[in-house]
Amino acid sequence: MTCVELERQIAKLAMAMMTRNSQIGKDLISHLKAQLTTEAVAGIIIISIERVLWFDPNSILWTVNHLLPTDIYQEIQNTFLVHFYKQLINKGFVPGKDFSIDAKSQLLLNPQAKSAMFSNLIENNLKTT
């Protein structure tokens, strides 16, 4: 897939999310799943979600509740868990002691790790605004 094709697919998904058209969204996702890996499709959806977030945050909730197939949702969740896991390790926290992941793939944090993650999110948000 070329950069132009990728950009078109992201734009199409973003439009489906903002119009809340489940049929178009599901067809687009099915088309992508036939061409790409689950990980790649999840990446495209993450980028689409990021774009929609700026214009219509409520559409993100709709997308998660009505559009995402289970395998894609799980892949997106895993992507974010790995990202947070790496961030915590880089900050010196110890897996199994300061943080862990439960059977439902929920990130469990002790108070220090939670404080570090939220302060990091706030710092990053202030840098981008």
Short mmCIF file of C-alpha atoms in Angstrom, two decimals:
data_model
loop_
_atom_site.label_atom_id
_atom_site.label_comp_id
_atom_site.label_asym_id
_atom_site.label_seq_id
_atom_site.Cartn_x
_atom_site.Cartn_y
_atom_site.Cartn_z
CA MET A 1 0.00 0.00 0.00
CA THR A 2 1.44 3.36 -0.99
CA CYS A 3 1.40 6.42 1.23
CA VAL A 4 -1.37 7.96 -0.87
CA GLU A 5 -3.51 4.82 -0.61
CA LEU A 6 -2.87 4.66 3.12
CA GLU A 7 -3.91 8.28 3.52
CA ARG A 8 -7.10 7.61 1.55
CA GLN A 9 -8.00 4.64 3.75
CA ILE A 10 -7.42 6.69 6.91
CA ALA A 11 -9.60 9.49 5.57
CA LYS A 12 -12.37 7.05 4.60
CA LEU A 13 -12.35 5.46 8.05
CA ALA A 14 -12.37 8.85 9.74
CA MET A 15 -15.38 9.89 7.66
CA ALA A 16 -17.21 6.65 8.49
CA MET A 17 -16.52 7.28 12.18
CA MET A 18 -17.71 10.89 12.08
CA THR A 19 -20.87 10.02 10.14
CA ARG A 20 -21.37 7.01 12.41
CA ASN A 21 -22.10 4.80 9.46
CA SER A 22 -21.48 1.28 10.70
CA GLN A 23 -22.04 -0.42 7.34
CA ILE A 24 -19.43 1.69 5.53
CA GLY A 25 -17.02 1.40 8.46
CA LYS A 26 -17.37 -2.36 8.71
CA ASP A 27 -16.94 -2.73 4.93
CA LEU A 28 -13.78 -0.60 5.02
CA ILE A 29 -12.34 -2.60 7.90
CA SER A 30 -13.18 -5.90 6.18
CA HIS A 31 -11.49 -4.66 3.01
CA LEU A 32 -8.37 -3.68 4.98
CA LYS A 33 -8.34 -6.99 6.87
CA ALA A 34 -8.33 -8.84 3.53
CA GLN A 35 -5.21 -6.93 2.44
CA LEU A 36 -3.24 -6.33 5.64
CA THR A 37 -2.34 -7.92 8.95
CA THR A 38 -4.49 -7.32 12.02
CA GLU A 39 -1.67 -5.25 13.47
CA ALA A 40 -1.53 -3.01 10.39
CA VAL A 41 -5.31 -2.55 10.34
CA ALA A 42 -5.24 -1.66 14.04
CA GLY A 43 -2.55 0.94 13.30
CA ILE A 44 -4.65 2.51 10.56
CA ILE A 45 -7.65 2.64 12.88
CA ILE A 46 -5.56 4.23 15.65
CA ILE A 47 -4.49 6.98 13.26
CA SER A 48 -8.09 7.46 12.11
CA ILE A 49 -9.26 7.66 15.72
CA GLU A 50 -6.58 10.25 16.47
CA ARG A 51 -7.81 12.42 13.60
CA VAL A 52 -11.47 12.13 14.60
CA LEU A 53 -10.62 12.87 18.23
CA TRP A 54 -9.82 16.49 17.33
CA PHE A 55 -13.20 17.08 15.69
CA ASP A 56 -15.74 14.79 17.32
CA PRO A 57 -14.69 12.91 20.49
CA ASN A 58 -18.16 11.34 20.84
CA SER A 59 -17.61 9.53 17.55
CA ILE A 60 -14.68 7.71 19.15
CA LEU A 61 -16.98 6.24 21.79
CA TRP A 62 -19.42 5.23 19.06
CA THR A 63 -16.58 3.65 17.06
CA VAL A 64 -15.38 1.57 20.00
CA ASN A 65 -18.91 0.45 20.86
CA HIS A 66 -20.29 -0.20 17.36
CA LEU A 67 -17.58 -0.50 14.74
CA LEU A 68 -14.47 -2.28 15.95
CA PRO A 69 -14.30 -6.05 15.52
CA THR A 70 -13.08 -7.92 18.59
CA ASP A 71 -9.72 -8.88 17.06
CA ILE A 72 -8.95 -5.29 16.06
CA TYR A 73 -10.06 -3.96 19.46
CA GLN A 74 -7.79 -6.49 21.17
CA GLU A 75 -4.86 -5.54 18.93
CA ILE A 76 -5.33 -1.84 19.69
CA GLN A 77 -5.50 -2.62 23.40
CA ASN A 78 -2.31 -4.71 23.16
CA THR A 79 -0.53 -1.92 21.28
CA PHE A 80 -1.31 0.56 24.04
CA LEU A 81 -0.42 -1.91 26.79
CA VAL A 82 3.01 -2.51 25.24
CA HIS A 83 3.52 1.26 24.94
CA PHE A 84 2.61 1.88 28.58
CA TYR A 85 4.64 -1.15 29.71
CA LYS A 86 7.76 0.21 27.97
CA GLN A 87 7.21 3.67 29.42
CA LEU A 88 6.96 2.31 32.94
CA ILE A 89 10.10 0.18 32.56
CA ASN A 90 12.00 3.19 31.16
CA LYS A 91 10.95 5.15 34.25
CA GLY A 92 12.50 2.46 36.46
CA PHE A 93 9.36 0.62 37.57
CA VAL A 94 9.53 -3.14 37.99
CA PRO A 95 6.99 -5.43 36.28
CA GLY A 96 5.13 -7.59 38.79
CA LYS A 97 6.07 -5.27 41.61
CA ASP A 98 5.04 -1.78 40.55
CA PHE A 99 2.67 -2.72 37.76
CA SER A 100 1.15 -5.71 36.02
CA ILE A 101 -1.55 -6.76 33.60
CA ASP A 102 -4.52 -8.81 34.80
CA ALA A 103 -6.39 -11.60 33.02
CA LYS A 104 -8.70 -9.05 31.35
CA SER A 105 -5.69 -7.17 29.89
CA GLN A 106 -6.16 -4.28 32.31
CA LEU A 107 -3.06 -2.40 33.36
CA LEU A 108 -2.71 -2.48 37.16
CA LEU A 109 -0.54 0.24 38.70
CA ASN A 110 0.66 0.89 42.23
CA PRO A 111 0.21 4.52 43.41
CA GLN A 112 3.74 5.57 42.39
CA ALA A 113 3.44 4.11 38.88
CA LYS A 114 -0.02 5.64 38.48
CA SER A 115 1.30 9.02 39.52
CA ALA A 116 4.21 8.73 37.09
CA MET A 117 1.96 7.75 34.18
CA PHE A 118 -0.52 10.55 34.76
CA SER A 119 2.18 13.17 35.27
CA ASN A 120 3.79 11.96 32.02
CA LEU A 121 0.46 12.26 30.18
CA ILE A 122 -0.06 15.77 31.53
CA GLU A 123 3.51 16.83 30.59
CA ASN A 124 3.13 15.47 27.05
CA ASN A 125 -0.22 17.20 26.68
CA LEU A 126 1.23 20.53 27.80
CA LYS A 127 4.11 20.21 25.31
CA THR A 128 1.72 19.72 22.38
CA THR A 129 -0.56 22.65 23.20
#
